[in-house]
Coordinates of C-alpha atoms in Angstrom, one line a residue:
X1 CA 0.0 0.1 0.0
X2 CA 1.2 3.5 -0.7
X3 CA -0.1 4.9 2.7
X4 CA -0.1 1.9 4.8
X5 CA -2.3 1.9 8.1
X6 CA -4.2 5.1 7.2
X7 CA -7.9 5.1 7.3
X8 CA -8.5 6.5 3.8
X9 CA -11.8 7.2 1.9
X10 CA -11.6 7.3 -1.9
X11 CA -14.6 8.8 -3.6
X12 CA -16.7 6.1 -5.3
X13 CA -20.2 5.9 -7.0
X14 CA -21.8 4.7 -3.9
X15 CA -19.6 6.4 -1.2
X16 CA -17.8 9.7 -0.7
X17 CA -16.4 11.4 2.4
X18 CA -18.6 14.5 3.0
X19 CA -18.4 17.8 4.8
X20 CA -21.7 19.7 5.9
X21 CA -21.4 23.5 5.5
X22 CA -23.8 25.1 7.9
X23 CA -23.6 28.5 6.2
X24 CA -24.1 27.4 2.8
X25 CA -26.8 24.6 4.0
X26 CA -25.3 22.1 1.7
X27 CA -22.8 19.1 1.8
X28 CA -19.5 18.9 -0.1
X29 CA -18.2 15.5 -1.2
X30 CA -14.4 14.8 -1.2
X31 CA -12.3 12.9 -3.7
X32 CA -10.0 11.5 -1.3
X33 CA -9.8 11.9 2.6
X34 CA -7.5 11.0 5.4
X35 CA -9.2 11.8 8.4
X36 CA -6.5 11.3 10.8
X37 CA -4.2 13.7 9.0
X38 CA -7.2 16.1 8.5
X39 CA -6.6 16.3 4.9
X40 CA -8.5 16.3 1.9
X41 CA -7.0 15.6 -1.7
X42 CA -9.2 16.9 -4.7
X43 CA -8.4 15.8 -8.2
X44 CA -9.4 18.6 -10.3
X45 CA -10.1 17.8 -14.2
X46 CA -8.7 20.5 -16.1
X47 CA -12.0 21.0 -18.1
X48 CA -14.6 20.5 -15.4
X49 CA -12.6 22.8 -12.8
X50 CA -11.7 25.3 -15.6
X51 CA -7.9 24.9 -14.9
X52 CA -6.7 28.7 -14.7
X53 CA -3.5 27.9 -16.7
X54 CA -5.7 26.9 -19.8
X55 CA -9.0 29.2 -19.2
X56 CA -9.7 32.7 -18.7
X57 CA -12.3 33.9 -16.3
X58 CA -14.9 34.6 -19.0
X59 CA -14.2 31.4 -21.0
X60 CA -17.6 29.2 -21.1
X61 CA -17.4 25.5 -19.8
X62 CA -20.6 24.1 -20.4
X63 CA -22.9 26.8 -19.6
X64 CA -20.6 28.3 -16.7
X65 CA -17.9 31.0 -17.0
X66 CA -14.7 29.7 -15.6
X67 CA -14.6 32.5 -12.8
X68 CA -18.0 30.9 -11.5
X69 CA -16.6 27.6 -11.5
X70 CA -13.4 29.0 -9.4
X71 CA -15.8 30.7 -7.3
X72 CA -17.7 27.4 -6.5
X73 CA -14.7 25.5 -6.1
X74 CA -13.3 28.0 -3.5
X75 CA -16.6 28.0 -1.4
X76 CA -16.0 24.3 -1.2
X77 CA -12.3 24.8 -0.1
X78 CA -13.5 27.2 2.7
X79 CA -16.0 24.8 3.9
X80 CA -13.8 22.0 4.1
X81 CA -11.1 24.1 5.8
X82 CA -13.7 25.1 8.1
X83 CA -14.2 21.7 9.1
X84 CA -10.8 21.5 10.1
X85 CA -9.2 19.9 7.0
X86 CA -6.4 21.1 5.0
X87 CA -7.0 20.8 1.1
X88 CA -4.7 20.0 -1.7
X89 CA -5.5 20.0 -5.3
X90 CA -4.0 18.0 -8.1
X91 CA -4.6 19.1 -11.6
X92 CA -5.6 16.6 -14.4
X93 CA -2.6 18.1 -16.4
X94 CA -0.1 17.8 -14.0
X95 CA -0.9 14.0 -13.4
X96 CA -0.9 13.4 -17.1
X97 CA 2.6 15.0 -17.3
X98 CA 4.0 12.9 -14.8
X99 CA 2.1 10.8 -12.3
X100 CA 5.1 9.6 -10.4
X101 CA 6.2 13.1 -9.6
X102 CA 2.7 13.9 -8.3
X103 CA 2.4 10.8 -6.3
X104 CA 5.4 10.9 -4.7
X105 CA 4.9 14.6 -3.8
X106 CA 1.5 13.6 -2.2
X107 CA 3.3 10.4 -0.5
X108 CA 6.0 12.8 1.1
X109 CA 3.6 15.3 2.2
X110 CA 1.3 12.8 3.8
X111 CA 4.0 11.1 5.6
X112 CA 5.2 14.3 7.2
X113 CA 2.0 15.5 8.3
X114 CA 1.0 14.6 11.8
X115 CA -1.8 12.4 12.9
X116 CA -4.7 14.3 14.7
X117 CA -6.9 11.4 15.8

């Protein structure tokens, strides 16, 4: 296992770790969660999340402007952080470019982060 002895939650069709935001009266689903490290890792597709290195604020993605998508993602980030979790983002293009570099970066980061539970 890449991260042995950690209670991890991968997003699946039938299960995702969720964070409830009282202020917004909504839940947010997390892609990958390590509760003992108070860490959430989000995988952002370049198209679906309008990667700022590829899109301008007024570009249309489906029916939304890129800036609107960024605002929604920012609200999610703030809600997750308000629940005591740190959020790390991985972009599709950086994974496509060199998955080993990204994977090693995440493993190093997680390994050096203290347990909270």
